[in-house]
mmCIF file of C-alpha atoms in Angstrom:
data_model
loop_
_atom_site.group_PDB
_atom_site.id
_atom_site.type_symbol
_atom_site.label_atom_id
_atom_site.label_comp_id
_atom_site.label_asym_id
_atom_site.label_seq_id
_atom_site.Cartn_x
_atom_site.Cartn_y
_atom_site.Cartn_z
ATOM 1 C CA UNK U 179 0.000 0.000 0.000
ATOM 2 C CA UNK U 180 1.379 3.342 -0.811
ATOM 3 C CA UNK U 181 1.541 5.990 2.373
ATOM 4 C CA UNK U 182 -0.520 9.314 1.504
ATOM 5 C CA UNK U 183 1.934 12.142 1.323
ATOM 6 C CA UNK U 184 1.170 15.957 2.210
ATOM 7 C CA UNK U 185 3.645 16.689 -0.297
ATOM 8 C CA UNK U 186 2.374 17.281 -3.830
ATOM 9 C CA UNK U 187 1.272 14.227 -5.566
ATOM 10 C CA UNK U 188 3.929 15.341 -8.550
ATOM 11 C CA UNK U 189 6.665 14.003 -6.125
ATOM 12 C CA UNK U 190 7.729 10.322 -7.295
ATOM 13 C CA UNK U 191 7.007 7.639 -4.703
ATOM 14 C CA UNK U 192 9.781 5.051 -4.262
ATOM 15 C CA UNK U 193 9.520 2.045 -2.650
ATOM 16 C CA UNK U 194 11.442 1.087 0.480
ATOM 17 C CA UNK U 195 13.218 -1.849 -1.417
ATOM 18 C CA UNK U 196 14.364 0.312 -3.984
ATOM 19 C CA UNK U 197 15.487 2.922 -1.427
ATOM 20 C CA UNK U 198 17.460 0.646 0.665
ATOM 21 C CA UNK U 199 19.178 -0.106 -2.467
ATOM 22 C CA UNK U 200 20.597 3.220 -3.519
ATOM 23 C CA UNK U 201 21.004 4.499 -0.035
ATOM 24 C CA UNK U 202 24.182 5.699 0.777
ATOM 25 C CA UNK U 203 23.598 5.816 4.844
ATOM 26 C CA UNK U 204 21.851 2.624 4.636
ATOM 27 C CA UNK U 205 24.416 0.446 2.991
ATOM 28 C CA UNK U 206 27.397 2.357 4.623
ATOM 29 C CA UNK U 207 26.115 1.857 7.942
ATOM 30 C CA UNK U 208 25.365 -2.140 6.815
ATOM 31 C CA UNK U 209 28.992 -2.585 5.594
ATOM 32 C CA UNK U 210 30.285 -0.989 8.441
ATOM 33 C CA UNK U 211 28.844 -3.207 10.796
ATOM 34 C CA UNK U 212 30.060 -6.270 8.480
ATOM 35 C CA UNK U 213 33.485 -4.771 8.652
ATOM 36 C CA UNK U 214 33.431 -3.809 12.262
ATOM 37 C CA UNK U 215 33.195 -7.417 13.077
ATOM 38 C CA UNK U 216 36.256 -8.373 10.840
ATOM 39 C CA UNK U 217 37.806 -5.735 12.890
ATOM 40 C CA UNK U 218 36.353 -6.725 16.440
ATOM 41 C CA UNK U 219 37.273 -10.185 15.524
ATOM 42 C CA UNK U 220 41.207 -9.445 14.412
ATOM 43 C CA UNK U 221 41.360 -7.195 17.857
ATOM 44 C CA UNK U 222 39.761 -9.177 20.140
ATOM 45 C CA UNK U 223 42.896 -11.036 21.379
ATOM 46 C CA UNK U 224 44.349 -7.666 22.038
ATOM 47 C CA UNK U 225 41.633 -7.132 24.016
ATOM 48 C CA UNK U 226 40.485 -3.915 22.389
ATOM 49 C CA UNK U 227 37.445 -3.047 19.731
ATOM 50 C CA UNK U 228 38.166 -1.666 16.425
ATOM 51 C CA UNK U 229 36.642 1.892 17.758
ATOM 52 C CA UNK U 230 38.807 1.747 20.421
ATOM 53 C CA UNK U 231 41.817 0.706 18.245
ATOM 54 C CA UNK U 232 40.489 4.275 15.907
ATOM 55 C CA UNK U 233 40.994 6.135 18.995
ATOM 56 C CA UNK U 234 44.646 4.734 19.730
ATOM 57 C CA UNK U 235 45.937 5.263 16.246
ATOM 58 C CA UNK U 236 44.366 9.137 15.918
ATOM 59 C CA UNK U 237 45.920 9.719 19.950
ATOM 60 C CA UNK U 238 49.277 8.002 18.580
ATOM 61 C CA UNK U 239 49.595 10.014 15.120
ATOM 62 C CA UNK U 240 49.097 13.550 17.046
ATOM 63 C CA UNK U 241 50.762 12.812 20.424
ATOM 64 C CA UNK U 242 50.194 14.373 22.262
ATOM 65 C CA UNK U 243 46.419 15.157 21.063
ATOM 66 C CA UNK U 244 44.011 17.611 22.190
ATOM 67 C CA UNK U 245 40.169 16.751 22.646
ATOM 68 C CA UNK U 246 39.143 18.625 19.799
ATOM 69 C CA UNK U 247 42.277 17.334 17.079
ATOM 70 C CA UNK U 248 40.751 14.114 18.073
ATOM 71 C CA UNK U 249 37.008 14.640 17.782
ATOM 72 C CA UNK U 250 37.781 16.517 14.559
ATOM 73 C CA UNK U 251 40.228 13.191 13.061
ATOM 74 C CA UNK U 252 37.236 10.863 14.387
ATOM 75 C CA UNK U 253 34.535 13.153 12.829
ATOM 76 C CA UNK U 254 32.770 12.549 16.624
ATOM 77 C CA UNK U 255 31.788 14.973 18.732
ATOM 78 C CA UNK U 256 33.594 15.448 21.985
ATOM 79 C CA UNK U 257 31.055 14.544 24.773
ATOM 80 C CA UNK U 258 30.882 11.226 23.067
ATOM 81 C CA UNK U 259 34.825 10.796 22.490
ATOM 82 C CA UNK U 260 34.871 11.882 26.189
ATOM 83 C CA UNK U 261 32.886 8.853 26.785
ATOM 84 C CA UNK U 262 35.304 6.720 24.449
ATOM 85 C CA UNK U 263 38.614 7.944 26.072
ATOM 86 C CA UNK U 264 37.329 6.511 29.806
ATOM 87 C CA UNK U 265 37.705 3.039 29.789
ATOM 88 C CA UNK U 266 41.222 3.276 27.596
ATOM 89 C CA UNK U 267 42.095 5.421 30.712
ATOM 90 C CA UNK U 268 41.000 3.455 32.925
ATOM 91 C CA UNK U 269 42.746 0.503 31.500
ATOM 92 C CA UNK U 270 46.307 2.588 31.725
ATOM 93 C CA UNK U 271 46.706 3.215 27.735
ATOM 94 C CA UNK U 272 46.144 6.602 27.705
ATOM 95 C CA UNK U 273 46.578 9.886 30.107
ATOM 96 C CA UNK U 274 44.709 13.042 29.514
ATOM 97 C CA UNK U 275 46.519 16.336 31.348
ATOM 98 C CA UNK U 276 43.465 18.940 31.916
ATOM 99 C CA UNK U 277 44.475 22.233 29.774
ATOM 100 C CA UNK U 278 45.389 24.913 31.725
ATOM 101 C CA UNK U 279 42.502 28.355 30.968
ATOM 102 C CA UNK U 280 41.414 28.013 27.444
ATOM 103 C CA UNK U 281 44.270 25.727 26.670
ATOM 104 C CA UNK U 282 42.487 21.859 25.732
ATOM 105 C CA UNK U 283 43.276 18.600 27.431
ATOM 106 C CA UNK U 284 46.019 17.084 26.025
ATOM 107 C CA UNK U 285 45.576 13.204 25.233
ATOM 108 C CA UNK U 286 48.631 11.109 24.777
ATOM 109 C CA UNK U 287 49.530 7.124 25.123
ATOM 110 C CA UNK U 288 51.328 6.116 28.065
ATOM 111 C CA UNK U 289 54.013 3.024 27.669
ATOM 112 C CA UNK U 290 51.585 0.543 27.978
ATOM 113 C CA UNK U 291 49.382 2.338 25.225
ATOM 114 C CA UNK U 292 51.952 1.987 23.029
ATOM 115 C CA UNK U 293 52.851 -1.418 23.714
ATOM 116 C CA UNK U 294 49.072 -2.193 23.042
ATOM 117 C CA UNK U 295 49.160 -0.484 20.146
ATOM 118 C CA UNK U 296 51.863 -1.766 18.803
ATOM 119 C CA UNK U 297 49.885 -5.527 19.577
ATOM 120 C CA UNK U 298 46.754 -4.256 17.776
ATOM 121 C CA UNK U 299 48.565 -2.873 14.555
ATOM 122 C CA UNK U 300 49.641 -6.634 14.165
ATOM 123 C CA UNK U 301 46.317 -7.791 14.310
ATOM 124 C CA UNK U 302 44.416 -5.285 12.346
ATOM 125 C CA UNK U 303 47.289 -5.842 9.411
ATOM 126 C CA UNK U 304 45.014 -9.525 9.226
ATOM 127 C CA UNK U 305 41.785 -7.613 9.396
ATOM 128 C CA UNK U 306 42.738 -5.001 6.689
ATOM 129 C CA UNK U 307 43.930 -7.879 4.113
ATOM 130 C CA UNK U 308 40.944 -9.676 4.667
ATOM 131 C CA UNK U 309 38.755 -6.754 3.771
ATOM 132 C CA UNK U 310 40.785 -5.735 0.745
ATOM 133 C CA UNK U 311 40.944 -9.029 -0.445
ATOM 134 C CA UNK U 312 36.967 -9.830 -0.134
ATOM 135 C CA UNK U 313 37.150 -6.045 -1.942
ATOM 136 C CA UNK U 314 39.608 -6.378 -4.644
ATOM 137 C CA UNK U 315 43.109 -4.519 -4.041
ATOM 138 C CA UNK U 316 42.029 -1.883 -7.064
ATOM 139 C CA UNK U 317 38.431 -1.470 -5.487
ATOM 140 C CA UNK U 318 39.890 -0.836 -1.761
ATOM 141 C CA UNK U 319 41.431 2.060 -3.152
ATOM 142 C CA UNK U 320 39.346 3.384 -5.063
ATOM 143 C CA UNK U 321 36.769 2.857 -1.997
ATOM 144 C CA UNK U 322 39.035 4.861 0.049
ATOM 145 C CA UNK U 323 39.866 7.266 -2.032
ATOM 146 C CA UNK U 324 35.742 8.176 -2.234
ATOM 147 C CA UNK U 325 35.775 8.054 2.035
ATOM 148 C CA UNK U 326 38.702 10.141 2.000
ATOM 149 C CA UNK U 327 36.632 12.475 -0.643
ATOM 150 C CA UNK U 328 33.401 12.464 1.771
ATOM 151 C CA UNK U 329 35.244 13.310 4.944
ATOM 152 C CA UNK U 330 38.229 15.378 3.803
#
């Protein structure tokens, strides 16, 4: 049955098959569940998620980091990387130094951090073959080059 619509009847109806199809959010958000497991999965005898492995690497290429570098890198906004940084705190891989006035908190890996990191890289190298190989080594990069085009 096709909804009414207050719009004017001129406008095309689509159906939600066809929709889900040629959605960008939808199927991004699909694959990146799919590919979040690969991730999980490659990281998980680390004993760290891919998100929190995102975190390490953006904290590890800016050391030390402010709050908003990070949130900016991780296109996340900072009450919710806020929320992220605790338990990789808490867990000794990371120490954040409260900015003094208007200066941010600066994040940066301790030793163990970077031991852990180090650990993780390993793993996700397994995780990122498998994913470019179930993509094609010419498709991966053209798929990131079209990410990089979205979020740069």
């Amino acid at each position: 049955m096709r909804p009414s619509s207050p719009e004017s009847e001129s406008e095309t109806y689509i159906a939600p098959a066809a929709v889900a199809e040629v959605c960008f959010c939808h199927n991004l958000r699909r694959t990146t569940r799919l590919v979040t497991r690969i991730y999980d999965r490659a990281l998980h005898p680390v004993g760290i998620k891919a998100s929190q492995f995102n975190v390490l690497v953006v904290v590890a290429n800016c050391d030390p980091a402010t709050v908003p570098e990070v949130a900016k890198a991780l296109a996340m906004d900072r009450t919710t990387l806020l929320r992220n940084l605790g338990p990789l705190k808490a867990a000794g891989y990371l120490q954040v130094q409260a900015g003094s006035g208007r200066r941010p908190d600066e994040i940066a890996l301790t030793v163990v951090g970077q031991n852990l990191l180090m650990q993780a890289i390993k793993a996700w190298q397994g995780a990122q073959r498998e994913v470019t190989q179930q993509l094609g080594g010419g498709y991966a990069a053209q798929l990131l080059q079209g990410l990089g085009r979205l979020t740069g």
